[in-house]
PDB file of C-alpha atoms and ligand atoms in Angstrom:
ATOM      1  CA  UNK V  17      16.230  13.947  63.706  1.00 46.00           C
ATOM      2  CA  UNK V  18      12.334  13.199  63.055  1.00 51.00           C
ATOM      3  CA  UNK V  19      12.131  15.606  60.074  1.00 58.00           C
ATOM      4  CA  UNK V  20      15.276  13.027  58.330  1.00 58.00           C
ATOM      5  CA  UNK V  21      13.118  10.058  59.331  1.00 55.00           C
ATOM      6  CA  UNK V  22      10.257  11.652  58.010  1.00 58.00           C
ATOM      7  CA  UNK V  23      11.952  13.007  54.735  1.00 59.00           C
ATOM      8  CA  UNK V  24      13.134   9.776  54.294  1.00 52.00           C
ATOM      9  CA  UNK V  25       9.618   8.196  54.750  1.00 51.00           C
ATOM     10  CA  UNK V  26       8.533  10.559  52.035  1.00 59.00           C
ATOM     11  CA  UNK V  27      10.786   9.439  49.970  1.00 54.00           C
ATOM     12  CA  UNK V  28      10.605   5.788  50.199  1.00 50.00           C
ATOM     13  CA  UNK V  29       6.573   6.343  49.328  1.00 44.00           C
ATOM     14  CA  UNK V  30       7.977   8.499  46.209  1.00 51.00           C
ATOM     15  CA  UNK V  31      10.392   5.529  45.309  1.00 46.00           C
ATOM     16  CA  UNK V  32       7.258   2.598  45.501  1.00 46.00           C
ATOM     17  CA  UNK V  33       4.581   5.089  43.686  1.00 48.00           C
ATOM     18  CA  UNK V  34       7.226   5.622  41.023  1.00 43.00           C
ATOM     19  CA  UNK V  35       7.781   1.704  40.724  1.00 45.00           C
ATOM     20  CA  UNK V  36       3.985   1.011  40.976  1.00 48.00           C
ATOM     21  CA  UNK V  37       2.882   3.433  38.120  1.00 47.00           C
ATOM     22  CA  UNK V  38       5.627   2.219  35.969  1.00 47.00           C
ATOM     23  CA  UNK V  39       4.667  -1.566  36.263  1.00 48.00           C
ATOM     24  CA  UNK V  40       0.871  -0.095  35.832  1.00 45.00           C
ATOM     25  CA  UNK V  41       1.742   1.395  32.919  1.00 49.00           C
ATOM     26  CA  UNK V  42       4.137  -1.225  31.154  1.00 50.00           C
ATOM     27  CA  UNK V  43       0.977  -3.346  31.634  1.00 52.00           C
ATOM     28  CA  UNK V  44      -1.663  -1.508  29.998  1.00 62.00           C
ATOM     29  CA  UNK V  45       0.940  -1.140  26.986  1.00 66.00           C
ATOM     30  CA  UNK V  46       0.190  -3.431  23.963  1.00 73.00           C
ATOM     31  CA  UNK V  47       3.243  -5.791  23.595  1.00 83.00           C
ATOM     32  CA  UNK V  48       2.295  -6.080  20.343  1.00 95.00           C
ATOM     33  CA  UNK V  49       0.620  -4.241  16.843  1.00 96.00           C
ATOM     34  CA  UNK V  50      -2.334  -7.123  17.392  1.00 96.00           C
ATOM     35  CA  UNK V  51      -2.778  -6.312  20.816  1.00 96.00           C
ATOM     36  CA  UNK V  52      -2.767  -2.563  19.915  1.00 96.00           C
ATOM     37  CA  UNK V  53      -5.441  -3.050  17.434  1.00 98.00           C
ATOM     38  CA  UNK V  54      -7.440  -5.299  19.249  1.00 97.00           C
ATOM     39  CA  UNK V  55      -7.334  -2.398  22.310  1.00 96.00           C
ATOM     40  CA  UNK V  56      -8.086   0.766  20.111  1.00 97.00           C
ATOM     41  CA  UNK V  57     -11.083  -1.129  17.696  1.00 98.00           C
ATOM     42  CA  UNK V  58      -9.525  -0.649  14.651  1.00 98.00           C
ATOM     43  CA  UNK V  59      -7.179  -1.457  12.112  1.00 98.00           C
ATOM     44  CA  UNK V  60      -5.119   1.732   9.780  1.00 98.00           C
ATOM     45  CA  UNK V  61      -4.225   1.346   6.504  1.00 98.00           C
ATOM     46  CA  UNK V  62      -2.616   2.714   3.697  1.00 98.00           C
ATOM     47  CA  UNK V  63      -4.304   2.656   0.797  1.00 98.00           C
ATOM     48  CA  UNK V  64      -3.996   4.629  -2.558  1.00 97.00           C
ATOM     49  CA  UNK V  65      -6.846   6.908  -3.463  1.00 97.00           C
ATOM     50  CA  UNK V  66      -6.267   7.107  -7.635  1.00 94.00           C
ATOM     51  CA  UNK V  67      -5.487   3.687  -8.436  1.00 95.00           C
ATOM     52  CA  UNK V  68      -8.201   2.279 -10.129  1.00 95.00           C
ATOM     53  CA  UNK V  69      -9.534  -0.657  -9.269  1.00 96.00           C
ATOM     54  CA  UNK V  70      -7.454  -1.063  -6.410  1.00 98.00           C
ATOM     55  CA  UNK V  71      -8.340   1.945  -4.669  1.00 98.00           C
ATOM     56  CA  UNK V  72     -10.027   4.703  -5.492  1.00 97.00           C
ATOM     57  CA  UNK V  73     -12.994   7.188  -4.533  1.00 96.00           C
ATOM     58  CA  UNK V  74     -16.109   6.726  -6.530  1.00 95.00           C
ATOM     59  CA  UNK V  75     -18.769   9.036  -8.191  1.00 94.00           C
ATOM     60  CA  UNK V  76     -20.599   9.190  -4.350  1.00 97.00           C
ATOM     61  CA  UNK V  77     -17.114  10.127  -2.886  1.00 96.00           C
ATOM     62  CA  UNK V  78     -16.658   6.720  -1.396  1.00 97.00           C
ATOM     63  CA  UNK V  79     -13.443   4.600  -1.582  1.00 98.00           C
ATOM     64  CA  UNK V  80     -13.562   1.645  -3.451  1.00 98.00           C
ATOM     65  CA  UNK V  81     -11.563  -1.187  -4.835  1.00 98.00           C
ATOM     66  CA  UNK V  82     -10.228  -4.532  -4.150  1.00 98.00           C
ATOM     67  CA  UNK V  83      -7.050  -3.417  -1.875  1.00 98.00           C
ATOM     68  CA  UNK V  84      -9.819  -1.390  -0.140  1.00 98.00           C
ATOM     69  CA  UNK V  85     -12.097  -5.232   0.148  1.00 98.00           C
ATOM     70  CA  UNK V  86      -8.538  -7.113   1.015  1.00 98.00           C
ATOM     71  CA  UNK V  87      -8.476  -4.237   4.304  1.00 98.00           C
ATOM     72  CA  UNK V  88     -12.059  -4.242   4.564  1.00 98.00           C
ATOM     73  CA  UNK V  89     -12.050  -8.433   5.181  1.00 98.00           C
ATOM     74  CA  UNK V  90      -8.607  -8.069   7.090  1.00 98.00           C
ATOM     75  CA  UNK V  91     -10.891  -6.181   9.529  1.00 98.00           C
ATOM     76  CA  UNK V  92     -13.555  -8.106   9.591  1.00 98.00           C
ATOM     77  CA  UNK V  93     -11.568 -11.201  10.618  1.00 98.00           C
ATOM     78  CA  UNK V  94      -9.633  -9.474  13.346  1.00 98.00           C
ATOM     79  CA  UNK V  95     -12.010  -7.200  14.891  1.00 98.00           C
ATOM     80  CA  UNK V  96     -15.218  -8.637  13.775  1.00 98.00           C
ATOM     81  CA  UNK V  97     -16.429  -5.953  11.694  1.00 98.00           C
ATOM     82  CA  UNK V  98     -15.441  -4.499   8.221  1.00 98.00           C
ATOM     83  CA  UNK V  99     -15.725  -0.951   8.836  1.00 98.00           C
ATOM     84  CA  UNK V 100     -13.451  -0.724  11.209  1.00 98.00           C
ATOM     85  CA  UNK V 101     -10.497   0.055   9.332  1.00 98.00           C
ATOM     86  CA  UNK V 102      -9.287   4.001   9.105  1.00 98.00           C
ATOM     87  CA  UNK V 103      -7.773   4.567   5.695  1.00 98.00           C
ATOM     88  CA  UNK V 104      -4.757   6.901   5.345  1.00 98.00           C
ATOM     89  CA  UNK V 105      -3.648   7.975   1.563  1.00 98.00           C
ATOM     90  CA  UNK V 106      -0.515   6.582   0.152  1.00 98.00           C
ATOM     91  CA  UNK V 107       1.468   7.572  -3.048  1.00 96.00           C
ATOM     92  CA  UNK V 108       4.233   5.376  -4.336  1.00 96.00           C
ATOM     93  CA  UNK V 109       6.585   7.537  -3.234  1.00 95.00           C
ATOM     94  CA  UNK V 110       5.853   8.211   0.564  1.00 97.00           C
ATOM     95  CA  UNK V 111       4.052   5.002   1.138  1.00 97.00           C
ATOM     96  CA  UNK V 112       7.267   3.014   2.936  1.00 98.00           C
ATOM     97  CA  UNK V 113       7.879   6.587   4.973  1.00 98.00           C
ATOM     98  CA  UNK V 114       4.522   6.264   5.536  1.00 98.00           C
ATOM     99  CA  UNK V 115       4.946   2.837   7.276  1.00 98.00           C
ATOM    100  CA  UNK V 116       8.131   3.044   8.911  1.00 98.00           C
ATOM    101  CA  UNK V 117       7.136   6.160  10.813  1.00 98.00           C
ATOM    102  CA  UNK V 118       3.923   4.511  12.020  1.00 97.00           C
ATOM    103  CA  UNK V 119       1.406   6.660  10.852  1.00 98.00           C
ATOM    104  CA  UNK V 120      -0.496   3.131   9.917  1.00 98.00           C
ATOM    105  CA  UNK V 121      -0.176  -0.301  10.604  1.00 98.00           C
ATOM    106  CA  UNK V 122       0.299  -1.827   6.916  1.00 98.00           C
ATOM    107  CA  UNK V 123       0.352  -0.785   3.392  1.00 98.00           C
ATOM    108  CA  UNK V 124      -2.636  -2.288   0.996  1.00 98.00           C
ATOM    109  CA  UNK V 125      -1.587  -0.206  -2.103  1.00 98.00           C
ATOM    110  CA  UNK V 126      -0.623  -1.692  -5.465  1.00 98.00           C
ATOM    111  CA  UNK V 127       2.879  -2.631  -3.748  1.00 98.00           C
ATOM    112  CA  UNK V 128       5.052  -4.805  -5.816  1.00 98.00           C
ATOM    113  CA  UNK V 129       7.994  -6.932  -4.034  1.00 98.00           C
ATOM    114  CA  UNK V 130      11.016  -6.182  -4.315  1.00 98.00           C
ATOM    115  CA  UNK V 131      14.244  -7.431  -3.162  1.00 97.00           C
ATOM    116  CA  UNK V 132      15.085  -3.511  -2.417  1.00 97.00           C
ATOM    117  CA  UNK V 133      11.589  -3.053  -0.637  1.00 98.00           C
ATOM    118  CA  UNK V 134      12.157  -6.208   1.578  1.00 98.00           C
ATOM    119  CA  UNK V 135      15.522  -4.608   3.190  1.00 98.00           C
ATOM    120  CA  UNK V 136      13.061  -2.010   4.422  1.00 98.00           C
ATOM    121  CA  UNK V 137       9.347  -3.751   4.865  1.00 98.00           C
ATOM    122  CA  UNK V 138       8.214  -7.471   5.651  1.00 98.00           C
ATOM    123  CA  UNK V 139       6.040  -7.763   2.621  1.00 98.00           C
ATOM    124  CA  UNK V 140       3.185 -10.729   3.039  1.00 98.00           C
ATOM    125  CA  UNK V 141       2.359 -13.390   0.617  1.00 98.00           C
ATOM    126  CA  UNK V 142       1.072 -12.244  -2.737  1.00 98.00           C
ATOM    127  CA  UNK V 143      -2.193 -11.414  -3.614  1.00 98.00           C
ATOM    128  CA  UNK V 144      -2.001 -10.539  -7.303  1.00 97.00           C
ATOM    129  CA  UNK V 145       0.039 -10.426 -10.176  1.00 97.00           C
ATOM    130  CA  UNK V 146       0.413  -7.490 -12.288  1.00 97.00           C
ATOM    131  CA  UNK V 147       2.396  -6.671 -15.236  1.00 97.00           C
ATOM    132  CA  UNK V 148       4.333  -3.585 -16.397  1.00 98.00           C
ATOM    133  CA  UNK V 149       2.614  -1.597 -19.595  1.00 98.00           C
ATOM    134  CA  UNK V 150       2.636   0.711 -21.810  1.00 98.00           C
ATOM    135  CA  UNK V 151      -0.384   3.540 -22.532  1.00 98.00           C
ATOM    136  CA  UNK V 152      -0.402   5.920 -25.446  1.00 98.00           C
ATOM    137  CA  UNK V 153      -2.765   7.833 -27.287  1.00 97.00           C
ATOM    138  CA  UNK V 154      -4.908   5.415 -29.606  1.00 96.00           C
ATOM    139  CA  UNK V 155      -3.378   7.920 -32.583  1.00 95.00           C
ATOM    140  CA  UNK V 156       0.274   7.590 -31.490  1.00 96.00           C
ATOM    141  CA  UNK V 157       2.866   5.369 -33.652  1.00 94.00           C
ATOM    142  CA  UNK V 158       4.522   4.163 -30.382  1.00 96.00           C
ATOM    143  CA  UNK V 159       3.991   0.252 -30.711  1.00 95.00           C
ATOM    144  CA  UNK V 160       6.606  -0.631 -28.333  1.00 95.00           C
ATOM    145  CA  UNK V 161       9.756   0.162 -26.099  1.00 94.00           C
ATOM    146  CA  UNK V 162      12.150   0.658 -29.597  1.00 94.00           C
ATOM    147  CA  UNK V 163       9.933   3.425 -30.466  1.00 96.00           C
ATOM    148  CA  UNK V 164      10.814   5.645 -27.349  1.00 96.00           C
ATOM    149  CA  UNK V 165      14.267   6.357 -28.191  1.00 95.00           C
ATOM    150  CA  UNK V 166      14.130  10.280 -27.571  1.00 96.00           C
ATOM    151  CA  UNK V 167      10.501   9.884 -26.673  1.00 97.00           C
ATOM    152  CA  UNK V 168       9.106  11.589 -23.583  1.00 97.00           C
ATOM    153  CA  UNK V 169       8.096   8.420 -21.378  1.00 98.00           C
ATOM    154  CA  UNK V 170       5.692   9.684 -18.339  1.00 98.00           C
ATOM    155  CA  UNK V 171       6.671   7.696 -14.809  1.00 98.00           C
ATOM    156  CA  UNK V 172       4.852   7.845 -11.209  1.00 97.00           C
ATOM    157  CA  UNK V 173       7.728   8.718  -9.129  1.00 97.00           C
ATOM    158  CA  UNK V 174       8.865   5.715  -6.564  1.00 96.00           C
ATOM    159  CA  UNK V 175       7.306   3.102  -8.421  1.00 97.00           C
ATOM    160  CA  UNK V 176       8.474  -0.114 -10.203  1.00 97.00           C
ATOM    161  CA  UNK V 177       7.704   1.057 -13.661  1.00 97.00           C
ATOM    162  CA  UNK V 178       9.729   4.345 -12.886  1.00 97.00           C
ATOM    163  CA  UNK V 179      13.085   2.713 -12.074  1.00 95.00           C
ATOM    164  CA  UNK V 180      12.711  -0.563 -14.904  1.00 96.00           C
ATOM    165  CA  UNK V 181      11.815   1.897 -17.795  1.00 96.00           C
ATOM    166  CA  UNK V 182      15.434   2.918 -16.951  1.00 95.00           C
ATOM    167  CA  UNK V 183      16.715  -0.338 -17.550  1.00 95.00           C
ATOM    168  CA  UNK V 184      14.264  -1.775 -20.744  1.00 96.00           C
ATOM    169  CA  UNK V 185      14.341   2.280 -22.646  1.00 96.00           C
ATOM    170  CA  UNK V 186      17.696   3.616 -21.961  1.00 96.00           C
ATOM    171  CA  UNK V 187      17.277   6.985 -24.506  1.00 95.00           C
ATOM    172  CA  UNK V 188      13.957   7.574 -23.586  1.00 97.00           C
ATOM    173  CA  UNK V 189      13.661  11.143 -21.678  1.00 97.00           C
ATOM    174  CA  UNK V 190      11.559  10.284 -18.505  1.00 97.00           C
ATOM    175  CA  UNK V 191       9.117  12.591 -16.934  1.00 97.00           C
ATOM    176  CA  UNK V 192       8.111  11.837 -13.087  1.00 97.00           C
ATOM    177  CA  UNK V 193       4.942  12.681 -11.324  1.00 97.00           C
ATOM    178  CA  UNK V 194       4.005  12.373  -7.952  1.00 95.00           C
ATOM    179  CA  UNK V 195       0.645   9.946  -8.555  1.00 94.00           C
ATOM    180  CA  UNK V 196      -1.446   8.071 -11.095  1.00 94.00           C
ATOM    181  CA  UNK V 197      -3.316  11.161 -11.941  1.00 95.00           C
ATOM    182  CA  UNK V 198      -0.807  13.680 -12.003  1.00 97.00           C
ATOM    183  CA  UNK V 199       0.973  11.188 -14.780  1.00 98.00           C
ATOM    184  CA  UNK V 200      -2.606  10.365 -16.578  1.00 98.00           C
ATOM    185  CA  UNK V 201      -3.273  14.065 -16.953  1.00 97.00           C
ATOM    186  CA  UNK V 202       0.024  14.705 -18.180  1.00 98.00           C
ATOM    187  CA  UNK V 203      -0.741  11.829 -20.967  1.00 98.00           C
ATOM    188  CA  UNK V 204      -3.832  13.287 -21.717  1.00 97.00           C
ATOM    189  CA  UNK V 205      -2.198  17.148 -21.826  1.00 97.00           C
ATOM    190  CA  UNK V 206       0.216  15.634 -24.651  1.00 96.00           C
ATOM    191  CA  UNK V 207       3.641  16.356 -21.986  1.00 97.00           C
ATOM    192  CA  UNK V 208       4.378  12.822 -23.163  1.00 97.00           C
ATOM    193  CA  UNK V 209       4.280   9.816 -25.992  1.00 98.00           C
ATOM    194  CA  UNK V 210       3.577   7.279 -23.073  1.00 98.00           C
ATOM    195  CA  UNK V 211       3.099   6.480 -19.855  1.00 98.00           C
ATOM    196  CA  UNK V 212       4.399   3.116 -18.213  1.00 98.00           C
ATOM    197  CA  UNK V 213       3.418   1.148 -14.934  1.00 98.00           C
ATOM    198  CA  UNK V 214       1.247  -1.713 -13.745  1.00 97.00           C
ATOM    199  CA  UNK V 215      -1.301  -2.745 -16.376  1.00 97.00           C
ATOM    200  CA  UNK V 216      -4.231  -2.673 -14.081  1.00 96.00           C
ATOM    201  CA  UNK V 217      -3.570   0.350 -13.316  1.00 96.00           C
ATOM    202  CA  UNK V 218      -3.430   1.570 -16.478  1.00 97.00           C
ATOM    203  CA  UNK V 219      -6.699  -0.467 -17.475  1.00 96.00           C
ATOM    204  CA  UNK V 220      -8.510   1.473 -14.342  1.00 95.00           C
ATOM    205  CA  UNK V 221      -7.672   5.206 -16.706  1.00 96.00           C
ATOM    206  CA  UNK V 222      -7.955   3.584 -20.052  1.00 95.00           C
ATOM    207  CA  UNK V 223     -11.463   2.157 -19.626  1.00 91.00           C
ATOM    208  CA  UNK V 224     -12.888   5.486 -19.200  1.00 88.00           C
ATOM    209  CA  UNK V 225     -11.268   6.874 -21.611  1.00 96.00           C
ATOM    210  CA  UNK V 226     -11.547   6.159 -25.406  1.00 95.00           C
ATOM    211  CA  UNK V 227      -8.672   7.669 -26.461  1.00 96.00           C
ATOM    212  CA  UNK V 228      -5.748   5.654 -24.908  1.00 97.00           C
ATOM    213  CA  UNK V 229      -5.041   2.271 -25.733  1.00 97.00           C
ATOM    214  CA  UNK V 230      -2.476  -0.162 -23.600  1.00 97.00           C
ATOM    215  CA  UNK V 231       0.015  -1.892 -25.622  1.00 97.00           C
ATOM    216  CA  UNK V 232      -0.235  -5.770 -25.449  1.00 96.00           C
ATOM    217  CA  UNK V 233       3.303  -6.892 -24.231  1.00 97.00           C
ATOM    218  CA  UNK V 234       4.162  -7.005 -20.700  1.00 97.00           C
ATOM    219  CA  UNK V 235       7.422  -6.375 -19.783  1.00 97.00           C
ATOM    220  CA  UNK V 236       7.705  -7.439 -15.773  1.00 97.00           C
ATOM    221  CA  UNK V 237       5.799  -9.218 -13.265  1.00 97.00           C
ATOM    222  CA  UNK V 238       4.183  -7.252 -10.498  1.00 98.00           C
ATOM    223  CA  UNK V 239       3.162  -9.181  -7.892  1.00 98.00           C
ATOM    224  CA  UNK V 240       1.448  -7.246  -5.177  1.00 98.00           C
ATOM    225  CA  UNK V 241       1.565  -7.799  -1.041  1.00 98.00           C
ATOM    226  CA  UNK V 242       0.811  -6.446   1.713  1.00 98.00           C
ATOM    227  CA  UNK V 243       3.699  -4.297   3.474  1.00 98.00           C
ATOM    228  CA  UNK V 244       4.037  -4.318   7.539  1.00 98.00           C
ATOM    229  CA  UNK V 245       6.908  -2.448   9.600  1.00 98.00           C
ATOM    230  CA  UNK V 246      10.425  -4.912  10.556  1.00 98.00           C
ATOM    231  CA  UNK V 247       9.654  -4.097  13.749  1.00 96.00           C
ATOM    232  CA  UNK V 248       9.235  -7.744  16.467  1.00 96.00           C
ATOM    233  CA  UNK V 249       6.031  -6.048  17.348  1.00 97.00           C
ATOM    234  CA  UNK V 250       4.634  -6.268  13.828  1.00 98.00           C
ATOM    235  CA  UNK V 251       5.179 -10.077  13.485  1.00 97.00           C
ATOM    236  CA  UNK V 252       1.850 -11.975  14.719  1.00 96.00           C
ATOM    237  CA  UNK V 253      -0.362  -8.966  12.814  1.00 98.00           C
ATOM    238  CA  UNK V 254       1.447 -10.157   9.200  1.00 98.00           C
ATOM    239  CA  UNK V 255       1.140 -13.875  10.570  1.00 98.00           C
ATOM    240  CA  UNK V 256      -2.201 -13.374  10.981  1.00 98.00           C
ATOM    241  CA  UNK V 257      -2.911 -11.520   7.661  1.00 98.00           C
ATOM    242  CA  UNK V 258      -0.897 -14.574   5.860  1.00 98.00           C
ATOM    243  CA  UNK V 259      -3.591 -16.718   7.321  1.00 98.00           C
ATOM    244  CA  UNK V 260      -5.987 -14.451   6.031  1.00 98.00           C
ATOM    245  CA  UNK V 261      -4.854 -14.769   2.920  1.00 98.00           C
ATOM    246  CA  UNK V 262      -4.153 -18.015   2.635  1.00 98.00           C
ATOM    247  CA  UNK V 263      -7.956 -18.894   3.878  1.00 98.00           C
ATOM    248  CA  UNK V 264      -8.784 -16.493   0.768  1.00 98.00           C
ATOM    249  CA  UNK V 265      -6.906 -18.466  -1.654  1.00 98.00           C
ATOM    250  CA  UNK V 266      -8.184 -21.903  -1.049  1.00 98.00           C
ATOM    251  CA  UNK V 267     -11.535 -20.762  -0.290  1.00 98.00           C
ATOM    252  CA  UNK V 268     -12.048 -18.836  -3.721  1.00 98.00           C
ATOM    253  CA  UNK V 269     -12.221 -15.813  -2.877  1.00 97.00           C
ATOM    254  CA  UNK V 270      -9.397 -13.562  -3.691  1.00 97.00           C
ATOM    255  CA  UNK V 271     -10.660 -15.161  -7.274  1.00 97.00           C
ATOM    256  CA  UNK V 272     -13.803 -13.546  -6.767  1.00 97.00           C
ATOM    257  CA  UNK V 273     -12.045 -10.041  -5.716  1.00 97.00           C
ATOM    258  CA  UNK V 274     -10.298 -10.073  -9.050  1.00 96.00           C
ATOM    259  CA  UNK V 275     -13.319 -10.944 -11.206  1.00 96.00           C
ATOM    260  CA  UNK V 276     -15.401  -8.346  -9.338  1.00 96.00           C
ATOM    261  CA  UNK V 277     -12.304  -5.673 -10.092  1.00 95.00           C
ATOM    262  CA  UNK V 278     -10.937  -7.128 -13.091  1.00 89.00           C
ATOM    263  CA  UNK V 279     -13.887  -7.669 -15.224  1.00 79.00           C
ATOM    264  CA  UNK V 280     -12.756  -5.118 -18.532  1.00 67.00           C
TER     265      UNK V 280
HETATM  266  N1  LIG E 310       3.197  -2.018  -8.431  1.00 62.99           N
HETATM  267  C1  LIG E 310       4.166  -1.043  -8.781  1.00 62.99           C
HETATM  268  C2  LIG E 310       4.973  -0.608  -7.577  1.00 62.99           C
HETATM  269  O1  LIG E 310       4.815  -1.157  -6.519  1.00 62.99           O
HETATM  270  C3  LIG E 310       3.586   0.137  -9.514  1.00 62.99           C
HETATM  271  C4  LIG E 310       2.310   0.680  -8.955  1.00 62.99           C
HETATM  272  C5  LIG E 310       2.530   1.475  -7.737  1.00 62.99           C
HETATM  273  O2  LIG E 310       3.478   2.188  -7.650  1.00 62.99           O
HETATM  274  O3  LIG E 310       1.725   1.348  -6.836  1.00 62.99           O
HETATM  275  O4  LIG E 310       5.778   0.253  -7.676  1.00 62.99           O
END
C-alpha cells in the first residue's frame, strides 16, 4: 500500500517538473524574429557576393556594397552596432529557399518585387529602382532586342531578366547560369551575343571591363526590397526595417548610398 502512495508521489513530482520546465522553457523562447535577434546579438542576412555594387568582395577580400551598407545600418539601428550582422551568400536562384527555410532572417540582394515573389515573401518598401539591360561585346552588331532572333542571349537563372527575356525576345536561344559571374564569364568566353539583367548590375562588370558596352534602352523597372519570411513572427522585424527605411529616405541618405555606389 505505501509503495502505491509513494509511486504515486513520484509521479505527481514527475507531472509538476514536466509542467515547470515546459513553462521555463516557452519563456526563454523569443516570441518573435526581433526578440530572437535582440537575444543572440546579431542580425543574418542574405546578401549576394558577385553583384557589383550591391554586394560584392573587394580586392582585400572584404564584402562591400550598398545592400551590404542597407544591412550594415539595419544593424546598427537595432542592435546598436554595424558589425553585427552575419552575412550568408545568396544566388538568385536559392535566395527565397534560402529564406523560407530560415537559414537567415531577410534577404538584402538585388531582389526585385514581384507579384509571384510576394505569394512567397513579405517584400519591404523599395529602396532602389533598377532597370533591365542589355550587355554585348563593344564589337557586336546587337543594338537591340530585334537583333537576337536566333541569337544566344546569356540569363542568371531565377532572376527577373531570365523569365522577361522570354516574353520581350521570343526566338532568342537562352543560356542560364547559376550567378552574375558564371553568366559574365560566359559573355566574355564568346558562349553568347548578350547577356540581359538589371543595369546596375551590369554597370558593376562593364566598368572594369573595356570591352562590353550596355545598350541604352531599358526594358523593365526593377525596383529592389528587402525580403522577410510570411511567417507572424517575422512581422515587427520588417515593421521595423520599413521605419528604417523610411528614416533613410527623408533624411537623405539612401541618396547618399546610391551616389557613393552609383557614381559611373
Ligand atoms: N533584380 C532582378 C531580380 O530580382 C535581377 C537581379 C537578381 O537576380 O538579383 O531577379
Amino acid at each position: 500500500m505505501k509503495s502505491i502512495f509513494t509511486k504515486f508521489l513520484y509521479a505527481i513530482c514527475a507531472l509538476l517538473i514536466c509542467v515547470s520546465i515546459t513553462a521555463c522553457t516557452n519563456e526563454s523562447r523569443p516570441k518573435s524574429l526581433m526578440e530572437k535577434i535582440l537575444k543572440e546579438d546579431k542580425i543574418t542576412v542574405g546578401v549576394k557576393f558577385d553583384a557589383r555594387p550591391f554586394g560584392f568582395v573587394d580586392e582585400n577580400g572584404e564584402l562591400q556594397g550598398f545592400d551590404i551598407d542597407l544591412a550594415k545600418k539595419i544593424a546598427k539601428n537595432i542592435l546598436g552596432d554595424e558589425n553585427k550582422v552575419e552575412f550568408v551568400e545568396v544566388t538568385p536562384s536559392n535566395r527565397i529557399i534560402t529564406l523560407t527555410s530560415g537559414k537567415v532572417d531577410m534577404i538584402i540582394a538585388t531582389m526585385s518585387i514581384t507579384p509571384q515573389r510576394a505569394n512567397v515573401v513579405s517584400f519591404s518598401t523599395p529602396y532602389y529602382i533598377a532597370g533591365q539591360a542589355l550587355m554585348t561585346p563593344k564589337n557586336s552588331s546587337v543594338q537591340g532586342l530585334t537583333d537576337l532572333k536566333d541569337k544566344k542571349i546569356i540569363v542568371v537563372l531565377g532572376s527577373t531578366g531570365e523569365k522577361s527575356i522570354k516574353h520581350f525576345a521570343p526566338n532568342a536561344i537562352i543560356q542560364g547560369f547559376r550567378t552574375n559571374t558564371e553568366a559574365y564569364n560566359a559573355l566574355k568566353n564568346g558562349q553568347g551575343d548578350a547577356m540581359t539583367t538589371d543595369d546596375t548590375i551590369l554597370a558593376g562588370f562593364a566598368i572594369g571591363d573595356p570591352n562590353m558596352k550596355i545598350l541604352p534602352k531599358r526594358y523593365t523597372q526593377e525596383p529592389y526590397a528587402i525580403a522577410f519570411r510570411q511567417d507572424e513572427e517575422s512581422v515587427s522585424l520588417k515593421t521595423n526595417v520599413n521605419h528604417i527605411l523610411e528614416h533613410m529616405r527623408n533624411s537623405g541618405e539612401l541618396t547618399r548610398l546610391k551616389n557613393k555606389w552609383m557614381n559611373f
